[in-house]
C-alpha positions as a LaTeX table, in Angstrom:
\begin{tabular}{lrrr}
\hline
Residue & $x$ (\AA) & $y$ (\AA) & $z$ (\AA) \\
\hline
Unk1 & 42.88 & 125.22 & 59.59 \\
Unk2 & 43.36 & 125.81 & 63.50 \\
Unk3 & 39.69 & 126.18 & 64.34 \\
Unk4 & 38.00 & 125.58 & 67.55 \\
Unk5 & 34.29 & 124.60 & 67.93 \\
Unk6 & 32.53 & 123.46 & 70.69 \\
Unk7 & 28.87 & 122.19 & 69.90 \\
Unk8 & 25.97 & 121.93 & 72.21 \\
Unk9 & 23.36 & 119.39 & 72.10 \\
Unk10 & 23.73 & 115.96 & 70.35 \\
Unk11 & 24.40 & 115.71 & 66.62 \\
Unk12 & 23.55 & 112.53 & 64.43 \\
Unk13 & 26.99 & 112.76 & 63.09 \\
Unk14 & 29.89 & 115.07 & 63.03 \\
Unk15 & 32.63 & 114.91 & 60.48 \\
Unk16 & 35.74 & 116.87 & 61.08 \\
Unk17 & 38.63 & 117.26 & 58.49 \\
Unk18 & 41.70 & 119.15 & 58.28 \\
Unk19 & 44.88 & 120.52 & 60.22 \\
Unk20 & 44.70 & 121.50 & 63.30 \\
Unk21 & 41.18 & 121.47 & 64.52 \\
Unk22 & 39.94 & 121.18 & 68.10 \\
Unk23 & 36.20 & 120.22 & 68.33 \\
Unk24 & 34.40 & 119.76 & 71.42 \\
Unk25 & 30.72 & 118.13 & 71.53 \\
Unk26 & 28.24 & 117.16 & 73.92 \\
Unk27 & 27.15 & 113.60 & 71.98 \\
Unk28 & 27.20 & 112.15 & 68.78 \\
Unk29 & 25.99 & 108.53 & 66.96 \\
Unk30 & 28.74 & 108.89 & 64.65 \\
Unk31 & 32.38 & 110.75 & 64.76 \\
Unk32 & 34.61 & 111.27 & 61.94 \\
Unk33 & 38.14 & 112.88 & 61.70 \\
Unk34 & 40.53 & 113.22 & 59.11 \\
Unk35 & 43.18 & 115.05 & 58.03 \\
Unk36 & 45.97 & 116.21 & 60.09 \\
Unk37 & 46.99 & 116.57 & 64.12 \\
Unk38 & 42.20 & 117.15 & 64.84 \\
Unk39 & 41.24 & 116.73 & 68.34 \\
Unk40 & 38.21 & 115.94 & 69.28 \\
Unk41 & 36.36 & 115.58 & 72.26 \\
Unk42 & 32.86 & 114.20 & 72.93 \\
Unk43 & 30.97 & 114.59 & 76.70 \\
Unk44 & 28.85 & 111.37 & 76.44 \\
Unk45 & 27.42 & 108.88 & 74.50 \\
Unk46 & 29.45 & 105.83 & 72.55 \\
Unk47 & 30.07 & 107.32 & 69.03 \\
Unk48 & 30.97 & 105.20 & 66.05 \\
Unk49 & 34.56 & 106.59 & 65.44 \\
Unk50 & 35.78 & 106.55 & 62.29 \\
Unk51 & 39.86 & 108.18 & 62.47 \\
Unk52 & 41.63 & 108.31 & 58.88 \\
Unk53 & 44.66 & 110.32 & 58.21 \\
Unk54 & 47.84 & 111.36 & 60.74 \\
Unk55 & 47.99 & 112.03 & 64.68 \\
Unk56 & 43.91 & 112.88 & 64.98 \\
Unk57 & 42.37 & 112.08 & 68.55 \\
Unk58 & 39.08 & 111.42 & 69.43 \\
Unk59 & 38.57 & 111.30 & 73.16 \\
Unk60 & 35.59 & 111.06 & 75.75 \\
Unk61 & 36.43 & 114.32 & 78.35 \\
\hline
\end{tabular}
């Protein structure tokens, strides 16, 4: 609950779940949030993004 990450590099996937998470990563084949009011924030890269649950956001920044 209320993390922040930030992740270097490029992951294959990156699955974030939750309440209150802010996750930032450089690139990623495949995002997935769920859970509650998760932000997250990729540099590059087209993701598959996969959004279940209430108010997440998954943004290129």
């Amino acid at each position: 609950m209320s993390n922040t990450v930030t992740i270097t590099g490029h992951c294959a996937s990156l699955s974030v779940s939750g309440v209150q998470n802010a996750v930032t990563i450089e690139a990623a084949d495949a995002i997935t949030a769920s859970g509650f009011n998760n932000k997250v924030t990729y540099h590059s890269g087209t993701p598959k993004i996969s959004n279940s649950g209430d108010s997440n956001v998954v943004t290129q920044g």
